[in-house]
Amino acid sequence: MGNIWTITRHTLAESVRQKTAMFLVIVLCVLVLAMPFTARGDNSLSGAVQSFLSYSLTITGFLLSCVTIFLSKTISDDLTGKQILMLMTKPIARWQYVVGKWLGIVLLNVIVLTLVGCVIYAMTIYLAGHRRGWYVATGVAIALAVFICYTLIRNLRPVQFSLTRWITVGVLCAIVVALLGGAVVGLNRYQSTLKPRDDYDRDRLDNQILQARHAAKFKAPWDVIRAQANAEFDKGVEQGKYTGETNAPAVKAQLFDGMKRRWRSVWPLESRVFEFEDVRTDRSPESRIYISYRLRVFRYPPDEILRCVWVVGDRSKGATEYRIPRRDVIDRRHTMPVPADAVAPDGTLTAAFVNVNPWVEAGEEQADNVVVFEGDDAIEALFSVSSFGTNLIRALALVVCRLAFLAAIAVMLTTVFSFPVACLVALTAYFVAATPSFMADAIDWMPDEGVISWFSAALNNVLWAVHAILLPKFTAYDGVSTLVEGRNVTLMWVIMAFGRLVLIQTTVLLLAACLLFRKREVSQVSF
């Protein structure tokens, strides 16, 4: 371990001297600090916070991925500069050299991601109007100023004493301090202008976005419906509707699908009851849970507004019942706050949707609309299980797992190829792993005729094999959208990402890198 740590510290020191990588890190920090002034979203305070989180985390992941690939140049520099020959004379095995290089890149990513994560947290709390956000931002700005000044001094200091060079370094450091100081003062003044648009905007920000909420799925009665479909089939057999030549499984499946679609559809004056289990909340009337739902409406009224009633809570189970009339724009996802005492003592929640216009007595007409709940996520019960800070840490942990895997790819390629080739291949691998949907859609757009259709099918098979064996889909380990929506980035998700990306695939890549580097003649270098 001592030899590995020596290589790791050497890699960290070399990384700081990598001007391209450090430039990207500084650009990243400046962008994250400046983004709160430009993020607007839907012109609401909650929308501005969501836009800032989405853009800042996406840019962070992209730029640190580029930094990770560029930092693998330290191996190429050791080979082309012949420093590797000196290292080989010391009691350092080649596998220790490879692992140390990878660990150094990962550690630098963790350090930078920790700094940027603190900035993102501070700016988020700052945008939300909390004073502690400005205090944290000030501390982060001081740390950033120290880091940038240290980097400038380390890279620009003269080998021999030069007054002009030291004056230049001092001026640059003063500019950095002045800019960050001005940013802190500007943040203090700008925060006074941040106001929520209304009470709903403040509630959405504090209780929906800056939370880690678990989404409970409704308990679907598919077993009961399947039994009804089987009974309907048996009844048809008795009536002679089906003969011995009838494909019984296919007919039963068809009946089941039809009954399931009918259950998901709510006709005028009908109701549908949804039950949720294991809703963990304190059941205080002052606390809130949220019902999130998306309705598909047919035969909707001209104003495209669905008028309906939700009845939440089951008195027979000891819960408080709430009748909530709603006016909802069709074909959009809506979130409805409900007092937490609507949850029963056994942790169950009952929510009934009634397709009736509650304002008929006020002169409005009952619309002849049909409401369909499509998909298992058509309705969810959301309740808080953790804080925003903890959720952000878990989302950043997913970023670290992706960067560790990408660092292993870059290190393996650099041990075999020259840096330009390794960099190009690593960037291609990153693009394929980060944009699987784009790649699949691009292939599907190819004309479905002649040789092109055969080529398109072959590309689809190759892309499937690449994702199944070599490159994971980074979108499966991206918690940005989950964090932005205020949903819980689960610890199990992080563990699964660590297990697959780091323990399995990264280990395989490092083993391959060690074997390839062991066979390489280090005195012969490809520029």
XYZ file of C-alpha atoms in Angstrom:
527
model
C 0.000 0.000 0.000
C 2.910 2.342 0.624
C 4.026 2.195 -3.012
C 0.478 2.723 -4.266
C 0.030 5.749 -2.009
C 3.345 7.185 -3.237
C 2.164 6.950 -6.851
C -1.208 8.399 -5.802
C 0.374 11.460 -4.174
C 2.654 11.907 -7.175
C -0.379 11.751 -9.486
C -2.223 14.352 -7.410
C 0.766 16.692 -7.618
C 1.055 16.142 -11.380
C -2.681 16.723 -11.823
C -2.453 20.145 -10.224
C 0.217 21.025 -12.802
C -2.031 19.888 -15.663
C -3.097 23.272 -16.994
C -5.951 21.941 -19.149
C -7.482 19.960 -16.293
C -7.107 22.785 -13.785
C -8.579 25.236 -16.274
C -11.672 23.044 -16.591
C -11.945 22.789 -12.793
C -11.748 26.580 -12.413
C -14.308 27.067 -15.209
C -16.583 24.601 -13.427
C -16.357 26.481 -10.122
C -16.966 29.854 -11.786
C -19.974 28.519 -13.730
C -21.555 27.028 -10.615
C -21.036 30.312 -8.720
C -22.459 32.407 -11.571
C -25.393 30.151 -12.433
C -27.720 31.328 -9.625
C -27.806 34.766 -11.276
C -28.985 33.328 -14.605
C -31.210 30.372 -13.589
C -34.840 31.405 -13.938
C -36.838 28.286 -14.820
C -40.530 29.172 -15.044
C -39.944 32.573 -13.348
C -40.859 31.131 -9.951
C -38.424 30.685 -7.072
C -38.933 26.920 -7.035
C -38.378 26.801 -10.798
C -35.148 28.793 -10.450
C -33.849 26.361 -7.824
C -34.735 23.359 -9.998
C -33.041 24.907 -13.045
C -29.914 25.668 -11.044
C -29.708 22.125 -9.644
C -30.285 20.515 -13.030
C -27.778 22.633 -14.981
C -25.081 22.742 -12.300
C -25.069 18.982 -11.659
C -25.177 18.160 -15.380
C -22.288 20.523 -16.152
C -20.347 19.157 -13.178
C -20.678 15.588 -14.414
C -19.661 16.512 -17.960
C -16.661 18.692 -17.120
C -15.296 16.285 -14.497
C -15.619 13.461 -17.028
C -13.449 15.476 -19.419
C -11.016 16.245 -16.579
C -10.810 12.528 -15.748
C -9.891 11.638 -19.310
C -7.337 14.445 -19.618
C -5.673 13.486 -16.321
C -4.753 10.089 -17.746
C -2.128 12.075 -19.678
C 0.078 11.766 -16.581
C 0.821 8.170 -17.657
C 1.633 9.308 -21.176
C 3.882 12.039 -19.778
C 5.766 9.489 -17.677
C 6.310 7.331 -20.759
C 7.281 10.066 -23.193
C 9.421 11.905 -20.625
C 11.183 8.662 -19.604
C 10.315 9.185 -15.922
C 8.838 5.697 -16.026
C 12.352 4.272 -16.468
C 13.398 5.799 -13.155
C 10.290 4.452 -11.453
C 10.959 0.967 -12.768
C 14.327 0.937 -10.982
C 12.528 1.289 -7.655
C 10.678 -1.506 -5.810
C 7.348 -0.539 -7.401
C 5.456 -3.199 -9.302
C 3.779 -2.206 -12.522
C 0.345 -3.075 -11.160
C 1.005 -0.750 -8.217
C 1.857 2.015 -10.662
C -1.410 1.516 -12.599
C -3.585 1.301 -9.485
C -1.842 4.333 -7.962
C -2.484 6.395 -11.095
C -6.157 5.418 -11.106
C -6.516 6.132 -7.396
C -4.865 9.545 -7.784
C -7.321 10.555 -10.518
C -10.286 9.316 -8.475
C -9.111 11.140 -5.338
C -8.738 14.404 -7.242
C -12.265 13.947 -8.579
C -13.551 13.342 -5.051
C -11.801 16.495 -3.783
C -13.137 18.666 -6.610
C -16.603 17.126 -6.388
C -16.682 17.790 -2.645
C -15.828 21.454 -3.233
C -18.344 21.812 -6.045
C -20.962 19.929 -4.016
C -20.534 22.430 -1.178
C -20.954 25.285 -3.676
C -24.106 23.698 -5.148
C -25.572 23.127 -1.683
C -24.752 26.673 -0.586
C -26.161 28.227 -3.750
C -29.322 26.121 -3.521
C -29.982 27.161 0.077
C -29.070 30.712 -0.901
C -31.570 30.748 -3.768
C -34.212 29.342 -1.444
C -33.852 32.503 0.636
C -32.192 30.984 3.700
C -29.474 33.142 5.247
C -27.203 30.202 6.079
C -26.758 29.706 2.344
C -24.898 33.016 2.110
C -22.635 32.050 5.030
C -21.770 28.726 3.435
C -21.219 30.446 0.068
C -18.812 32.891 1.714
C -16.804 30.055 3.251
C -16.707 28.200 -0.050
C -15.613 31.370 -1.888
C -12.716 31.795 0.558
C -11.678 28.160 0.081
C -11.968 28.554 -3.697
C -9.823 31.712 -3.622
C -7.136 29.887 -1.635
C -7.243 26.941 -4.049
C -7.022 29.105 -7.193
C -4.235 31.262 -5.763
C -2.302 28.157 -4.712
C -2.693 26.721 -8.212
C -1.528 29.970 -9.821
C 1.507 30.256 -7.547
C 2.447 26.605 -8.048
C 2.226 26.773 -11.835
C 3.538 30.297 -12.493
C 6.229 30.802 -9.880
C 9.669 31.359 -11.472
C 12.447 28.827 -11.089
C 14.822 31.681 -10.301
C 13.863 34.894 -8.567
C 12.057 37.242 -10.957
C 10.352 40.341 -9.608
C 8.241 40.759 -12.758
C 6.987 37.167 -12.573
C 6.087 37.465 -8.891
C 4.285 40.760 -9.527
C 2.268 39.045 -12.285
C 1.333 36.203 -9.961
C 0.375 38.677 -7.228
C -1.805 40.691 -9.605
C -3.589 37.533 -10.808
C -4.213 36.432 -7.227
C -5.522 39.882 -6.344
C -7.899 39.760 -9.314
C -9.187 36.355 -8.193
C -9.742 37.571 -4.633
C -11.435 40.759 -5.880
C -13.757 38.828 -8.209
C -14.774 36.312 -5.549
C -15.165 39.083 -2.960
C -17.367 41.015 -5.360
C -19.381 37.860 -5.968
C -19.949 37.424 -2.221
C -21.089 41.052 -1.868
C -23.311 40.678 -4.926
C -24.816 37.501 -3.500
C -25.669 39.342 -0.293
C -27.510 42.082 -2.191
C -29.120 39.759 -4.724
C -30.620 37.509 -2.034
C -32.902 40.313 -0.861
C -34.596 40.246 -4.298
C -35.372 36.514 -4.138
C -39.019 36.171 -3.205
C -41.447 33.284 -3.743
C -44.226 34.065 -6.192
C -46.955 32.912 -3.789
C -47.606 30.516 -0.914
C -47.760 27.563 -3.305
C -44.320 28.473 -4.663
C -42.851 28.575 -1.134
C -44.540 25.273 -0.183
C -43.322 23.610 -3.377
C -39.784 24.783 -2.723
C -39.511 23.883 0.962
C -41.648 20.738 1.109
C -41.301 19.229 -2.354
C -37.943 20.209 -3.900
C -35.679 20.653 -0.871
C -36.684 17.259 0.484
C -35.903 13.621 -0.200
C -39.310 12.036 -0.724
C -40.080 8.389 -1.219
C -42.738 7.490 -3.802
C -45.111 4.731 -2.674
C -46.879 2.888 -5.504
C -50.525 1.972 -5.254
C -51.473 -1.624 -4.540
C -53.053 -2.772 -7.796
C -55.800 -5.437 -7.572
C -54.413 -7.432 -10.481
C -54.842 -10.792 -8.708
C -58.540 -10.130 -8.211
C -58.945 -8.973 -11.811
C -57.067 -12.040 -13.088
C -59.411 -14.275 -11.088
C -62.378 -12.436 -12.632
C -60.912 -12.947 -16.113
C -60.489 -16.675 -15.459
C -64.057 -16.885 -14.166
C -65.295 -15.059 -17.268
C -63.439 -17.547 -19.460
C -64.911 -20.521 -17.577
C -68.352 -18.988 -17.970
C -67.758 -18.649 -21.714
C -66.730 -22.316 -21.925
C -69.963 -23.367 -20.179
C -71.985 -21.236 -22.602
C -70.190 -22.763 -25.598
C -68.515 -19.517 -26.548
C -65.103 -21.214 -26.497
C -64.380 -24.664 -27.920
C -61.617 -27.168 -27.365
C -59.602 -25.567 -30.166
C -59.532 -22.209 -28.351
C -56.133 -21.037 -27.133
C -57.107 -20.757 -23.461
C -53.997 -18.844 -22.202
C -54.265 -16.285 -25.007
C -57.994 -15.721 -24.420
C -57.488 -15.399 -20.660
C -54.677 -12.893 -21.233
C -56.906 -10.912 -23.592
C -59.745 -10.861 -21.062
C -57.339 -9.841 -18.311
C -55.914 -6.956 -20.374
C -59.416 -5.714 -21.204
C -60.525 -5.795 -17.568
C -57.329 -4.088 -16.481
C -57.883 -1.265 -18.981
C -61.456 -0.956 -17.756
C -60.263 -0.704 -14.150
C -57.828 2.049 -15.072
C -60.634 4.015 -16.787
C -63.035 6.115 -14.731
C -66.230 7.123 -16.522
C -68.415 10.091 -15.532
C -69.911 9.793 -12.033
C -67.693 6.767 -11.307
C -64.959 6.515 -8.698
C -61.754 4.528 -8.290
C -60.023 3.682 -5.005
C -56.233 3.485 -4.708
C -54.515 1.992 -1.667
C -50.930 2.600 -0.579
C -48.970 0.639 2.008
C -45.999 1.456 4.254
C -46.463 5.245 4.171
C -43.989 6.210 6.906
C -44.926 9.590 8.362
C -45.558 11.099 11.782
C -49.329 11.518 11.040
C -49.359 15.052 12.407
C -52.075 17.303 10.909
C -49.408 20.010 10.493
C -47.232 17.668 8.398
C -47.904 17.059 4.745
C -47.802 14.149 2.371
C -48.365 14.585 -1.360
C -50.430 12.730 -3.916
C -48.766 12.958 -7.327
C -50.909 11.925 -10.284
C -51.049 12.174 -14.052
C -54.421 11.860 -15.779
C -55.161 11.140 -19.401
C -58.545 12.601 -20.251
C -60.825 11.767 -23.179
C -63.831 13.866 -24.232
C -62.558 16.743 -22.137
C -64.368 20.115 -21.923
C -63.384 23.022 -24.217
C -61.311 24.789 -21.536
C -59.212 21.598 -21.071
C -59.769 21.710 -17.306
C -60.756 18.535 -15.467
C -63.090 19.095 -12.520
C -62.992 16.241 -10.043
C -62.945 15.307 -6.369
C -60.376 13.393 -4.333
C -61.375 11.735 -1.083
C -58.227 10.937 0.910
C -58.218 8.945 4.145
C -60.262 6.011 5.446
C -62.237 6.630 8.632
C -62.765 2.906 9.179
C -59.007 2.543 9.664
C -58.702 5.432 12.116
C -57.545 8.058 9.611
C -58.961 11.525 9.029
C -60.920 11.842 5.794
C -60.417 14.846 3.520
C -62.602 15.759 0.558
C -60.582 17.847 -1.906
C -62.220 19.393 -5.022
C -59.774 19.988 -7.853
C -59.469 21.860 -11.144
C -56.566 20.317 -13.088
C -55.174 21.004 -16.529
C -55.450 17.785 -18.510
C -52.513 15.561 -19.496
C -50.125 17.029 -16.933
C -48.682 15.723 -13.681
C -50.158 17.382 -10.625
C -49.142 17.288 -6.966
C -51.780 17.623 -4.259
C -50.831 18.306 -0.596
C -52.717 16.308 2.021
C -52.458 16.513 5.834
C -50.459 13.567 7.141
C -53.211 12.385 9.510
C -54.995 11.024 6.427
C -52.604 8.090 6.806
C -54.001 5.284 8.946
C -52.137 4.133 12.091
C -51.122 0.936 10.257
C -49.278 3.007 7.616
C -51.864 2.593 4.857
C -53.320 5.431 2.813
C -56.558 5.337 0.853
C -57.183 7.821 -1.975
C -60.409 7.736 -3.970
C -60.763 9.592 -7.276
C -64.333 10.651 -8.124
C -65.041 11.737 -11.703
C -67.709 14.266 -10.782
C -67.847 18.043 -11.041
C -68.172 19.404 -7.472
C -69.325 22.779 -8.799
C -72.511 21.544 -10.484
C -74.638 23.271 -7.845
C -72.856 26.522 -8.707
C -74.154 26.307 -12.268
C -71.367 24.345 -13.985
C -72.127 21.306 -16.134
C -70.974 17.751 -15.539
C -68.582 16.982 -18.388
C -68.809 13.669 -20.212
C -65.077 13.009 -19.818
C -63.348 9.660 -19.277
C -60.234 9.673 -17.100
C -57.543 7.003 -17.570
C -54.729 6.251 -15.110
C -52.002 4.890 -17.418
C -48.930 3.176 -15.993
C -47.952 2.108 -12.489
C -46.664 5.634 -11.784
C -49.956 7.310 -12.740
C -50.570 7.973 -9.048
C -48.017 7.979 -6.212
C -47.973 8.902 -2.532
C -44.921 11.008 -1.673
C -43.579 11.484 1.848
C -40.295 12.838 3.190
C -37.685 10.318 4.338
C -34.485 12.397 4.380
C -33.028 15.883 3.976
C -31.915 17.662 0.832
C -28.260 17.658 1.926
C -28.227 13.869 2.384
C -29.965 13.436 -0.949
C -27.355 15.636 -2.659
C -24.523 13.581 -1.145
C -26.006 10.367 -2.527
C -26.491 11.960 -5.966
C -22.829 13.049 -5.952
C -21.815 9.529 -4.876
C -23.389 8.261 -8.108
C -21.243 10.779 -10.008
C -18.125 9.455 -8.231
C -18.980 5.888 -9.274
C -19.288 6.944 -12.911
C -16.026 8.909 -12.766
C -14.194 5.963 -11.174
C -15.305 3.730 -14.048
C -14.345 6.351 -16.632
C -10.938 6.794 -14.971
C -10.329 3.049 -15.287
C -11.137 3.215 -19.016
C -8.796 6.169 -19.535
C -5.960 4.552 -17.556
C -6.297 1.251 -19.403
C -6.254 2.936 -22.814
C -3.295 5.171 -21.936
C -1.211 2.172 -20.844
C -1.612 0.745 -24.371
C -1.989 3.655 -26.800
C -0.558 7.121 -27.160
C -2.534 9.813 -25.368
C -4.309 11.305 -28.445
C -5.648 7.879 -29.429
C -6.531 6.963 -25.834
C -8.264 10.312 -25.324
C -10.345 9.937 -28.490
C -11.410 6.373 -27.623
C -12.216 7.324 -24.010
C -14.326 10.297 -25.111
C -16.187 8.036 -27.552
C -16.819 5.513 -24.774
C -18.108 8.286 -22.527
C -20.443 9.567 -25.246
C -21.858 6.075 -25.886
C -22.351 5.410 -22.159
C -23.886 8.824 -21.432
C -26.306 9.020 -24.387
C -27.823 5.547 -24.948
C -31.264 6.924 -25.857
C -29.787 9.366 -28.362
C -27.763 6.600 -29.989
C -30.779 4.281 -30.203
C -32.996 7.028 -31.651
C -30.327 7.966 -34.203
C -30.156 4.357 -35.397
C -33.961 4.031 -35.520
C -34.142 7.072 -37.814
C -32.260 5.191 -40.510
C -34.403 4.172 -43.527
C -35.907 0.708 -43.064
C -35.097 -0.635 -46.501
C -32.374 -2.503 -48.366
C -28.825 -2.669 -47.074
C -29.429 0.260 -44.717
C -32.028 -1.734 -42.742
C -29.521 -4.588 -42.331
C -26.861 -2.110 -41.243
C -29.299 -0.499 -38.765
C -30.170 -3.885 -37.238
C -26.466 -4.741 -36.946
C -25.759 -1.421 -35.210
C -28.609 -2.032 -32.779
C -27.193 -5.456 -31.911
C -23.705 -4.017 -31.464
C -25.038 -1.206 -29.254
C -26.968 -3.716 -27.123
C -23.853 -5.903 -26.739
C -21.701 -2.892 -25.831
C -24.093 -1.801 -23.068
C -24.636 -5.349 -21.829
C -20.946 -6.327 -21.646
C -18.574 -3.368 -21.881
C -20.173 -0.008 -21.154
C -23.010 0.525 -18.659
C -25.706 3.070 -19.355
C -24.715 6.097 -17.297
C -28.343 7.251 -17.376
C -29.186 4.285 -15.122
C -26.864 5.778 -12.481
C -27.779 9.443 -12.871
C -29.619 10.896 -9.893
C -29.937 14.465 -11.210
C -33.577 14.304 -12.307
C -34.520 12.418 -9.136
C -32.834 15.047 -6.954
C -34.363 17.950 -8.888
C -37.865 16.509 -8.401
C -37.270 16.208 -4.669
C -37.374 12.416 -4.746
C -35.169 10.131 -2.713
C -31.866 8.991 -4.215
C -31.857 5.703 -2.354
C -28.838 4.239 -0.619
C -29.528 0.929 -2.392
C -29.173 2.732 -5.735
C -25.748 4.010 -4.670
C -24.710 0.549 -3.448
C -25.781 -1.036 -6.744
C -23.854 1.605 -8.704
C -20.762 1.042 -6.548
C -21.065 -2.714 -6.908
C -21.396 -2.774 -10.686
C -19.374 0.246 -11.795
C -16.563 0.103 -9.234
C -16.275 -3.372 -7.716
C -16.966 -5.300 -10.921
C -16.355 -3.333 -14.112
C -13.666 -0.991 -12.796
C -11.817 -3.939 -11.245
C -11.938 -5.831 -14.556
C -10.620 -2.803 -16.434
C -7.790 -2.281 -13.943
C -6.828 -5.958 -14.162
C -6.741 -5.636 -17.948
C -4.663 -2.450 -17.646
C -2.186 -4.162 -15.302
C -1.801 -7.158 -17.621
C -1.360 -4.982 -20.721
C 1.094 -2.640 -19.005
C 3.072 -5.603 -17.709
C 3.656 -6.772 -21.303
C 4.501 -3.308 -22.618
C 8.057 -2.291 -23.397
C 8.232 1.069 -21.641
C 11.407 2.138 -23.424
C 9.507 2.166 -26.725
C 6.940 4.953 -26.737
C 4.356 5.928 -29.343
C 3.927 9.667 -29.467
